[in-house]
Each structure stands twice: as C-alpha cells, then as structure tokens.
Short mmCIF file of C-alpha atoms in Angstrom, two decimals:
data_model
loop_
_atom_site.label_atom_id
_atom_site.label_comp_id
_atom_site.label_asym_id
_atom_site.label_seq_id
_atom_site.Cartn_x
_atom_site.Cartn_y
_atom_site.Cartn_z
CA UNK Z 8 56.05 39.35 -127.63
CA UNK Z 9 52.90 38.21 -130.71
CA UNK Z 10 49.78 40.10 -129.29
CA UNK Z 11 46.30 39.03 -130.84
CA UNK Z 12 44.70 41.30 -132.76
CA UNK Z 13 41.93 42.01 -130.11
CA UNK Z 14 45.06 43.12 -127.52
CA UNK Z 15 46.32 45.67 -130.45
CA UNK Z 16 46.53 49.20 -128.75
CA UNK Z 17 47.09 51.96 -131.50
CA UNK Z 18 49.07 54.94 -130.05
CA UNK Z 19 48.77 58.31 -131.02
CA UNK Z 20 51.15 59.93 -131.93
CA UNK Z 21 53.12 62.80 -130.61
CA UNK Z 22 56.10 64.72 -131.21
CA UNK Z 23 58.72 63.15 -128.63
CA UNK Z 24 60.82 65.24 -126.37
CA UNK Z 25 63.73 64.66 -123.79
CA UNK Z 26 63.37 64.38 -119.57
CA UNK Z 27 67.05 64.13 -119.30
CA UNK Z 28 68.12 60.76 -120.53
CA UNK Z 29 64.34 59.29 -121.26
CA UNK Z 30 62.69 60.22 -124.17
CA UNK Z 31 58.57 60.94 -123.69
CA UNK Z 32 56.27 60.51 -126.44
CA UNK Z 33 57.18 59.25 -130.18
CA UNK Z 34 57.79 55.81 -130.34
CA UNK Z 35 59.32 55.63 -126.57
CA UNK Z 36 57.89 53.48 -123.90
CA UNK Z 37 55.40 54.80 -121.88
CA UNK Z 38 57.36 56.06 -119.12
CA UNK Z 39 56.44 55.76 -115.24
CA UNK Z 40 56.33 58.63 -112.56
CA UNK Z 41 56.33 59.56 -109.09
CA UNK Z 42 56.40 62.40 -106.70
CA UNK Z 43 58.76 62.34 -103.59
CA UNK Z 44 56.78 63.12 -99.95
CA UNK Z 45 60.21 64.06 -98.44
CA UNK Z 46 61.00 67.72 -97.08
CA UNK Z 47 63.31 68.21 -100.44
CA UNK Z 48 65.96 70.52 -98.63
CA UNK Z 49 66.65 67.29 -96.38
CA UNK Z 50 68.92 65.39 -99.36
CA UNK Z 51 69.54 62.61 -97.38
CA UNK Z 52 66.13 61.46 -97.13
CA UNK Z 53 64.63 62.31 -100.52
CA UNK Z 54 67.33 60.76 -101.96
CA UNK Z 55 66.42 57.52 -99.68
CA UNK Z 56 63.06 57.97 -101.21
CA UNK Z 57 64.09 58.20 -104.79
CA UNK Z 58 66.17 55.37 -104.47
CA UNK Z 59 63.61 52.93 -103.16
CA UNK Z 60 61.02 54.15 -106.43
CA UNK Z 61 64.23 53.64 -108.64
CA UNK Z 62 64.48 49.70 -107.16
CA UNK Z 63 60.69 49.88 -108.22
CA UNK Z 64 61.08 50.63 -111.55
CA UNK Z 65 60.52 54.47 -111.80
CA UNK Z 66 61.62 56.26 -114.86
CA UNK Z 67 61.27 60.00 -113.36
CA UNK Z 68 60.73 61.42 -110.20
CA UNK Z 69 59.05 64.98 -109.05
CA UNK Z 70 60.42 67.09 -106.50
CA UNK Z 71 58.39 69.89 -105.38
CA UNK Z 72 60.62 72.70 -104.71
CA UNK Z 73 58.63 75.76 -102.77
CA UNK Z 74 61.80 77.39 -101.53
CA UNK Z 75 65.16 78.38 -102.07
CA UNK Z 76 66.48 75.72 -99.40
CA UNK Z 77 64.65 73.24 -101.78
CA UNK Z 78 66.66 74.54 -104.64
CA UNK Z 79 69.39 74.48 -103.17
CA UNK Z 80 69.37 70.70 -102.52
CA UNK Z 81 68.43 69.83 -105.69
CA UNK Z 82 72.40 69.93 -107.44
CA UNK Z 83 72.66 66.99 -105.04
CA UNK Z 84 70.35 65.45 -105.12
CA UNK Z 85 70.63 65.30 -108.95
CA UNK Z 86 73.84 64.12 -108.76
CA UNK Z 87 73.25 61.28 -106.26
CA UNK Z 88 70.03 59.52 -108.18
CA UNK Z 89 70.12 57.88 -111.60
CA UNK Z 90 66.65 58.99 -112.68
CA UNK Z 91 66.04 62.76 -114.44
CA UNK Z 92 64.57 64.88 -111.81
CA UNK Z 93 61.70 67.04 -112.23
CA UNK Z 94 61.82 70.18 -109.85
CA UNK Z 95 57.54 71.19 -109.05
CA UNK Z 96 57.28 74.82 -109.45
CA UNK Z 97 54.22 76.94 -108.02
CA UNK Z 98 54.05 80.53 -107.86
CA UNK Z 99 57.21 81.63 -107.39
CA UNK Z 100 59.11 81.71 -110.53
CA UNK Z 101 62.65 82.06 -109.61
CA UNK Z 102 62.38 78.32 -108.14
CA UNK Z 103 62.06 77.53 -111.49
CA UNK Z 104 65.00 79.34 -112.12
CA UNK Z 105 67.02 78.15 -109.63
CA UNK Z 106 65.57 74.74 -110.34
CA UNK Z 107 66.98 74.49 -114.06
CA UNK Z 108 70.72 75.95 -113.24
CA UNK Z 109 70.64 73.02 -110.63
CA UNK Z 110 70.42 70.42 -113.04
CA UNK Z 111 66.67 69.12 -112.95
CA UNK Z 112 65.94 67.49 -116.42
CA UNK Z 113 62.24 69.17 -116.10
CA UNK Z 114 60.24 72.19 -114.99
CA UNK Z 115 56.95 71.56 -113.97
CA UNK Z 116 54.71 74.60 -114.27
CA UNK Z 117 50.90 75.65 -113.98
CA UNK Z 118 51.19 78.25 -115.81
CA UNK Z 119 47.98 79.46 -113.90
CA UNK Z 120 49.63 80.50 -110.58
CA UNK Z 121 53.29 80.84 -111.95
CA UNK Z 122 52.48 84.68 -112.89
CA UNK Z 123 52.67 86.85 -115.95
CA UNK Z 124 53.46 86.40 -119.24
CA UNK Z 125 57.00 88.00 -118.90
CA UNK Z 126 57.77 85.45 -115.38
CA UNK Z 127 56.95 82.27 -117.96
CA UNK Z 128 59.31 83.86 -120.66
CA UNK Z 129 62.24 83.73 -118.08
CA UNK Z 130 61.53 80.62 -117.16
CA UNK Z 131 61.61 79.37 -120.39
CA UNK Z 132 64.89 81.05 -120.43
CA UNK Z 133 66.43 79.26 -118.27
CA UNK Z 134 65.18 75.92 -119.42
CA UNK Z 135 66.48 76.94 -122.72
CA UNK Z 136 69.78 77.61 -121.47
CA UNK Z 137 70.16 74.86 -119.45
CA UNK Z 138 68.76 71.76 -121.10
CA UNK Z 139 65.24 71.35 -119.55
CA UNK Z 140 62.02 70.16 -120.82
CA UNK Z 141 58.68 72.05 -119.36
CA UNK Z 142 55.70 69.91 -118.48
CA UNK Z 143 52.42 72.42 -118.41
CA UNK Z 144 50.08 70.92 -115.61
CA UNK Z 145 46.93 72.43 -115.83
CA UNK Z 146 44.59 71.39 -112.91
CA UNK Z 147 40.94 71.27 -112.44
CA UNK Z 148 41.43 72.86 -108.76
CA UNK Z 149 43.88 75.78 -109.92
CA UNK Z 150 42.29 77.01 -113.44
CA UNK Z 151 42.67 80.60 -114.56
CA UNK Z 152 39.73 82.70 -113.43
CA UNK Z 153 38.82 84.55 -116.91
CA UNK Z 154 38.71 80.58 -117.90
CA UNK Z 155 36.08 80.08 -114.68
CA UNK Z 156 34.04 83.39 -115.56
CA UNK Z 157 33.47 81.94 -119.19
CA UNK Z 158 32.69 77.83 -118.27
CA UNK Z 159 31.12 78.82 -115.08
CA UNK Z 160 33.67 75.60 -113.61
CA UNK Z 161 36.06 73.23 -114.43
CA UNK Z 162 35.08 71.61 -117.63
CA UNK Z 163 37.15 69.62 -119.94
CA UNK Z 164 36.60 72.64 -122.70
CA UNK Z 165 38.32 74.54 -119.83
CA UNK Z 166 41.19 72.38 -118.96
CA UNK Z 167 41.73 72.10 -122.89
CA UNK Z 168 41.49 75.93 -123.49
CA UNK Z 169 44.42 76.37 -120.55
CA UNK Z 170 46.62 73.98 -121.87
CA UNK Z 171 46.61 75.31 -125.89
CA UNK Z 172 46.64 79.11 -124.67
CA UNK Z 173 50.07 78.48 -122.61
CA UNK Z 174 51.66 75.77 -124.78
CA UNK Z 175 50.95 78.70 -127.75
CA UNK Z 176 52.85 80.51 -125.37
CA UNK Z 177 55.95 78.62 -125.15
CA UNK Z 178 55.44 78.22 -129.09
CA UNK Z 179 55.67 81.79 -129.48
CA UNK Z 180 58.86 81.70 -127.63
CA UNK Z 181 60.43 78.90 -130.16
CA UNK Z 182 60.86 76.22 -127.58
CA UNK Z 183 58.56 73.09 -128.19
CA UNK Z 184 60.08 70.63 -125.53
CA UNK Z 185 57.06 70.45 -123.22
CA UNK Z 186 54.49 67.69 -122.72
CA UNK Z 187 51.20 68.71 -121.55
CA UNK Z 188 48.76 67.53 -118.50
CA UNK Z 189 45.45 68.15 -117.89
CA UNK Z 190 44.81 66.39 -114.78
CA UNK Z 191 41.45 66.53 -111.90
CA UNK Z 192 40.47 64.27 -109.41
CA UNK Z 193 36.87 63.12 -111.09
CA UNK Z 194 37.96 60.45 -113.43
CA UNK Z 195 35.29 61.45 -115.95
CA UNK Z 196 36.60 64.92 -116.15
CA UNK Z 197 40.13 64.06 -116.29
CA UNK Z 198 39.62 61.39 -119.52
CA UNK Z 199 37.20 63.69 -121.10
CA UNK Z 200 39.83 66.41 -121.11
CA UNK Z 201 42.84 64.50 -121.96
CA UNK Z 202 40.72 62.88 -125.18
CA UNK Z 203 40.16 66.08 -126.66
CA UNK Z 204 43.53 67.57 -125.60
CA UNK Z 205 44.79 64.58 -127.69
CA UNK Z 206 42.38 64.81 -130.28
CA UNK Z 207 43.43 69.09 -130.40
CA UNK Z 208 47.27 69.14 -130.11
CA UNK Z 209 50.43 66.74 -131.21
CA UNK Z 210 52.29 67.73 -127.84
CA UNK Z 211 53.22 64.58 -125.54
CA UNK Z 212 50.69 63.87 -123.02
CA UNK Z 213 51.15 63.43 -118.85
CA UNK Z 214 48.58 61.63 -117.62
CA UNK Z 215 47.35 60.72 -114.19
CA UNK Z 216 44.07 61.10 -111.96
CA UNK Z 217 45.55 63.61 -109.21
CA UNK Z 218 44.42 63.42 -105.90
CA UNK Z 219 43.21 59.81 -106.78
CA UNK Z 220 42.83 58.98 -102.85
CA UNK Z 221 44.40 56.48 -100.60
CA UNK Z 222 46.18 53.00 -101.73
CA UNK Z 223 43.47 51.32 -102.62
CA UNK Z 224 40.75 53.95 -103.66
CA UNK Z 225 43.33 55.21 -105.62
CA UNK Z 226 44.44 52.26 -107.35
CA UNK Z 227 41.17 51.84 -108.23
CA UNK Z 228 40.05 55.39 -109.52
CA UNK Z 229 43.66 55.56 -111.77
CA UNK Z 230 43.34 52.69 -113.00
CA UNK Z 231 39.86 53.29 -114.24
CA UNK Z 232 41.44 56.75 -115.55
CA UNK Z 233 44.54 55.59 -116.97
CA UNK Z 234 43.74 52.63 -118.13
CA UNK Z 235 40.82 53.98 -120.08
CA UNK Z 236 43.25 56.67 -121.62
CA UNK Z 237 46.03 53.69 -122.42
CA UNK Z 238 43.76 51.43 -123.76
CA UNK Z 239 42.57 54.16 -126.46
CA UNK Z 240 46.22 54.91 -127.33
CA UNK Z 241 46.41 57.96 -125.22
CA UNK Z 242 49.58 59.19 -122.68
CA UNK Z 243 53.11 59.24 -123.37
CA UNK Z 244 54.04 59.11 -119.66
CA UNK Z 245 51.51 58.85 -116.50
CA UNK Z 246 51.75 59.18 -112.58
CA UNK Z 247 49.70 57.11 -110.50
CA UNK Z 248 48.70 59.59 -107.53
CA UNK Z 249 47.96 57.80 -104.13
CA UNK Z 250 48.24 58.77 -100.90
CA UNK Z 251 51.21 56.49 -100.08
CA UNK Z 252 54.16 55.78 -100.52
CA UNK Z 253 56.02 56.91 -103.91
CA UNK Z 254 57.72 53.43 -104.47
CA UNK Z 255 53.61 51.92 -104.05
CA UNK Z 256 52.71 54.48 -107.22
CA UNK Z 257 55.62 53.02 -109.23
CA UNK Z 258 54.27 49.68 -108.43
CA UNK Z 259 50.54 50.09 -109.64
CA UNK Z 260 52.04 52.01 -112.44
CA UNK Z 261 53.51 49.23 -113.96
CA UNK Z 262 50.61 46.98 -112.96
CA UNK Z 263 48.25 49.29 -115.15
CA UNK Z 264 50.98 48.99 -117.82
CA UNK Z 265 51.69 44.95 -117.86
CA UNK Z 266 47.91 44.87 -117.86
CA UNK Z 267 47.48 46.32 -120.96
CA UNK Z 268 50.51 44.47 -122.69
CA UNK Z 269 52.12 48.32 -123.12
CA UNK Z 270 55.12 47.41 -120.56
CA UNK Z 271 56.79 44.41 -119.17
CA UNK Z 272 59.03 43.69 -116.01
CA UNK Z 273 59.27 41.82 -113.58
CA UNK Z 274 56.82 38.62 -112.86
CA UNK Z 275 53.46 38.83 -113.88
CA UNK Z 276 51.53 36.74 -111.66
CA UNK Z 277 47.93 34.70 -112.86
CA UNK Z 278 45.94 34.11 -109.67
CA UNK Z 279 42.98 32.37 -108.75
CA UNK Z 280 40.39 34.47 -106.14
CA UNK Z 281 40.19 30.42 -104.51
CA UNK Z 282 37.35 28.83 -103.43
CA UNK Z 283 36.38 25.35 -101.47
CA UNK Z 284 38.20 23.36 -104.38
CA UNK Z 285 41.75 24.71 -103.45
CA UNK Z 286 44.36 22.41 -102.83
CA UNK Z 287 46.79 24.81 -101.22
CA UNK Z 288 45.99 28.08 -99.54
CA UNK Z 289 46.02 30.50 -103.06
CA UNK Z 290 45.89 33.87 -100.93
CA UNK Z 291 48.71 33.30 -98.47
CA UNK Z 292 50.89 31.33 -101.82
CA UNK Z 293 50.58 34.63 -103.79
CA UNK Z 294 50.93 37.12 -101.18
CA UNK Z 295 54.65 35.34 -100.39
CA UNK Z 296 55.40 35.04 -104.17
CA UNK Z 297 54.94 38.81 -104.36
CA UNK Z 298 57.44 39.35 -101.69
CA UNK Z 299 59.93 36.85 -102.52
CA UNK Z 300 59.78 38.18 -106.64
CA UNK Z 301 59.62 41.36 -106.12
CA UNK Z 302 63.40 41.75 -107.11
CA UNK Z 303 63.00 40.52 -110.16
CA UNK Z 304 63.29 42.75 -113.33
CA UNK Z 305 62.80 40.02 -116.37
CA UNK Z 306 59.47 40.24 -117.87
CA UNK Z 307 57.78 36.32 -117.83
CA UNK Z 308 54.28 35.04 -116.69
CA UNK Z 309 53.77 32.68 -113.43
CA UNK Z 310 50.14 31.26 -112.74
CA UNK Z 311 49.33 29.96 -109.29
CA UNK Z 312 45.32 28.29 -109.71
CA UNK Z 313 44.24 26.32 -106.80
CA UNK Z 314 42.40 23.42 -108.59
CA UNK Z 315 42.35 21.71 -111.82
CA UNK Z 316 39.50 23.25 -113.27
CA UNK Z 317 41.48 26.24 -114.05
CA UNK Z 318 44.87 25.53 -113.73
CA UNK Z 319 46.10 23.57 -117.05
CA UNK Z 320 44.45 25.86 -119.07
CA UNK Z 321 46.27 29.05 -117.47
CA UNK Z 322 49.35 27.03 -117.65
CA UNK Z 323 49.35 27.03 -121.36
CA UNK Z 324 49.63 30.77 -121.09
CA UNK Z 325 52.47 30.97 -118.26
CA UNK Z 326 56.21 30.76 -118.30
CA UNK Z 327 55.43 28.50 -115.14
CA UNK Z 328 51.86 27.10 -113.62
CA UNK Z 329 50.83 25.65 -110.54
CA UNK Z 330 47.86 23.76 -110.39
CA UNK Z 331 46.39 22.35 -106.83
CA UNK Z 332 46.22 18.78 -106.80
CA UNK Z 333 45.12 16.36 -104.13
CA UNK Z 334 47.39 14.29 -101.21
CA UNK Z 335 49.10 17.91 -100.57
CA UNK Z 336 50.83 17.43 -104.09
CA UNK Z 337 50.71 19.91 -107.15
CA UNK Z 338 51.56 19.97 -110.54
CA UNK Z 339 54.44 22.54 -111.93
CA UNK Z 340 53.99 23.18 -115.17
CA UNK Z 341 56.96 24.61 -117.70
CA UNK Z 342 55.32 26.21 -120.57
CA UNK Z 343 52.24 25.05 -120.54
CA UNK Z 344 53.37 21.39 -120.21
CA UNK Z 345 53.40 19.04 -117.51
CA UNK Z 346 56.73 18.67 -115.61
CA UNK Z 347 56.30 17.30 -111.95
CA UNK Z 348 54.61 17.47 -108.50
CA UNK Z 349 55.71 19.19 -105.49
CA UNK Z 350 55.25 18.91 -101.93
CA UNK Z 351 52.68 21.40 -100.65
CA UNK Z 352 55.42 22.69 -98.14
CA UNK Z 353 58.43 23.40 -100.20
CA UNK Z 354 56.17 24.35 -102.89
CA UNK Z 355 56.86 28.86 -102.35
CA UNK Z 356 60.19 27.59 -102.36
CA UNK Z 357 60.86 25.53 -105.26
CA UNK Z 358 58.46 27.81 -107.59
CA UNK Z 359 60.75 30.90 -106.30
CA UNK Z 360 63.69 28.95 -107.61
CA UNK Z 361 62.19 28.08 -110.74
CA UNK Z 362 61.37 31.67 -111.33
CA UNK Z 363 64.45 32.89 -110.48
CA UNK Z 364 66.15 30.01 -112.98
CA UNK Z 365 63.82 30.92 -115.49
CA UNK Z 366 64.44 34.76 -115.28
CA UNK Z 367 68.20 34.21 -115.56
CA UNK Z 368 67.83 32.00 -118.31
CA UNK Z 369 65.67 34.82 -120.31
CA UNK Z 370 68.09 37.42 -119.90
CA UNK Z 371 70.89 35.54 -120.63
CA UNK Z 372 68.66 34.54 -124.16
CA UNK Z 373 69.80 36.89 -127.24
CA UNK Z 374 67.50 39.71 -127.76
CA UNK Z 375 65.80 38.22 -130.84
CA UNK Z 376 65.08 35.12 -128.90
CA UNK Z 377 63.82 36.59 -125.89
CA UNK Z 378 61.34 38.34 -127.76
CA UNK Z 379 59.85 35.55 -129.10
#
C-alpha cells in the first residue's frame, strides 16, 4: 500500500524481543493487546474470553494471576488458545514463578510492589529458564515511594526514573528481553512520559492510557493517547484499556491502527455523519455493514456517502462506494468508477456480497499484487 508523503509515520526504533511466537519492537507490526475480565482459575471461561479477542484480531492476551489457583490454570489455558499469554504479576513473586514454568510467553511485573531486589532476580530466573519475556509496567498510581518523596507526585521524570532504575536491573542480570510501560490514566502524563522514555532508552515500548474509562470515554481518551504516541513513531505494542469487554479493546485497537495507515484488516469503512440530502438512511446502512463484515479479515476500503456531493469523490479512494441517488436508487462504485444502481432495499445485501467477492478475490491475489 503507496502512502503520501504527508501519511509517512517514522518509527523509532527499538531493539525487538519475543512474546512467544510475536515479535515486539524492531521492524514487527505494532502488535494489539488485551486483558481477560474472567476469574483465571475458571479455564473454561477465560478461555471463552480469549477466544472471542482472538476472532477480533488480538495478538496477546493478559491474564492476571493473584493466586496459586490462577497459576495453576494457566498450563491450560496456554495450551487451549493460539495467542502467547501474558500471566499479570503483583506482589507476590512466586506467581511469577509459577507463571513462567506454566508456559506464559510473558511476565508482567511492577517492579514497585513485586518486592526486593533478590524476589526480581528469581523471577528473572525463571523467565530465563523457561523462555519468557518481562514487560516492566510502571504506573502512575503504584510508583516507588523514595521516587514520590523526591517529585513530590507522579510526574513523567518519575515514571521515567522507575522504568531505567529496574530495566538497569534486569541489565545487570544479563537478560534484555523486556519491553517497558509507563502507563497513567491522565493522557498528558502518560504521552509526556512515554516521549521521554523513548527519547532515554532503546527498549520496546507498551503503550496504553490505563484506566482510560468506559467504552466510549475510553475510546476517546486512548485514542487521543495512543494515537498521539503512534503518530510520532512511538509504541511497539499498545492496549486499549476500557471498561468493557476485552474483544471491544481489540476492536478500537485496530481502529486507532487502520487510522493511522500502521495496520490493516478487515473492512475499513468511509461514512458520511448524513444530513437532509441522504438518499438512504446512512446511520442504520453502516451500523448493519459493521455487523454483517465484521468477519472479514482482508484489508480493503468501502465508502457508504448518502448524497452526491460527497460520494464520487470518496469513491475514488474505496475498493467499493455507495453514493445516494434519487427514485430509491444508488450508485455502486468499483474502484472509484461507476458500475451500476441498486435498489434501496437489497442495497446492505448486495454491497455485503460485493465485499465479500472482493475480499476473496484480494486474498486469492499474489502477495506482490495485493500490495499494490
């Protein structure tokens, strides 16, 4: 796909490192997150959970694991998913422990409530011997006090302080596959921290706004966040934190993503907000097209514009364009020429077909092709 040189984002660049079978930071993608809600000693239903965020796209999925029952569900639940698992660790350091000889593909630690220097040496141990990367999540509600006592409160000097004194830590220990967060729920703090974290350090970056809020608050607040990080070339892999459902953080994840041109899949959809000049109902068309593509993994462009004022011109941008017309006819366009009308009542059904047509007929294209 040509981008213009406007839509160029420059990444920075980090040293990359393994979560299980993805590879985070480097040249890999920019790879998408979520946490499981799920009691993790019931299997059954986290794996349920992890499944549905897999149909969404995820690339890795959290587990927090606060006791030994948790742990102990982890082998299989690791066994069952095909995503790397990464087992949340707070406090007690033997979950960590446990955690890694289970097979999770990543320890998540903050190293400010995991204990002393000698717990985070066994736990990097054990990820050691048992193939694990370590993702440092430093926190704006959970800082070290002596770090407190000397900023007075959580600063991005003090989030960025936390993060280099335990990733030296690891480093003195000779293991370097960790990625680093530095996350708070005030989006200015959050992207002030992570620009001079990334500005400070070559480690691979986590990024994400935590405790963004609910669905759409949230949405809102990480996308400021993220997308003000992504934009400037900043995160390796990023978790959209919202106070629903896991699968709904993979979605907005990859909205955030497509948006920026840094990720593709699935149908993008080009919508008009409509307005008296419609010539179909634009909200109710889109909100079905959503639902009806949602299954679709094949990156391509759809544009649904209500009136002609609009519409051709978004066409020329689209794998397929609908533009309102008049008599309760419309004009499908096939990129970004004219092709035909349809009938304002088959028209969510003929535009899924086309879709799904066109989708097939991309990934059936050879690789040099499709990326054309």
């Amino acid at each position: 796909m040509s981008y213009r040189p406007y839509q160029q984002i420059l990444r920075r660049k980090s040293r990359q490192i393994r979560v299980g079978k993805v590879l985070v930071g480097g040249d890999a993608p920019v790879s998408i997150q979520t946490m499981t809600n799920t009691l993790t000693q019931d299997a059954a239903a986290t794996i349920a959970q992890i499944r549905l965020s897999e149909l969404a796209g995820v690339d890795i999925v959290r587990v927090s694991c606060p006791d030994e029952e948790s742990t102990a569900a982890l082998a299989e639940i690791v066994r069952e998913v095909n995503v790397p698992i990464v087992a949340d660790i707070h406090f007690h350091y033997r979950r960590a422990i446990e955690a890694a000889e289970a097979g999770a593909a990543c320890l998540r630690i903050n190293p400010g409530n995991i204990g002393s220097k000698e717990r985070v040496k066994e736990v990097v141990k054990a990820a050691r011997d048992h193939g694990c990367s370590i993702r440092i999540g430093v926190n704006a509600g959970s800082l070290e006090r002596h770090l407190l006592e000397k900023y007075g409160e959580p600063n991005p000097e003090a989030l960025v302080e936390s993060a280099l004194w335990h990733a030296a830590h690891l480093q003195e220990l000779d293991f370097h596959e960790f990625k680093i967060s530095v996350k708070a729920s005030d989006v200015f703090l959050a992207v002030a921290a992570y620009q001079q974290l990334a500005e400070a350090c070559d480690h691979p970056l986590h990024i994400g706004i935590t405790e963004a809020g609910g669905k759409r608050t949230g949405t809102v607040k990480s996308s400021i966040g993220l997308g003000s990080l992504l934009w400037a070339g900043i995160g390796d892999t990023m978790r959209v934190s919202l106070s629903a459902e896991p699968e709904e953080e993979v979605h907005v994840g990859w909205d955030i993503l497509k948006s920026l041109g840094i990720r593709h899949r699935g149908v993008k959809i080009i919508s008009c907000p409509s307005c008296a000049r419609q010539g179909f109902n634009v909200i109710k068309t889109v909100e079905a097209l959503e639902e009806r593509l949602a299954h679709i993994e094949t990156p391509l462009t759809l544009s649904i514009i209500g009136c002609v004022v609009n519409g051709p011109g978004e066409a020329l941008m689209t794998d397929i364009g609908v533009t309102g017309g008049g008599a309760g006819r419309h004009m499908v366009y096939h990129a970004g020429r004219t092709d035909h009308t349809v009938a304002g009542e088959n028209m969510v059904d003929h535009i899924v077909e086309l879709v799904e047509k066109k989708a097939a007929e991309i990934a059936a294209a050879p690789a040099s092709q499709a990326a054309e």
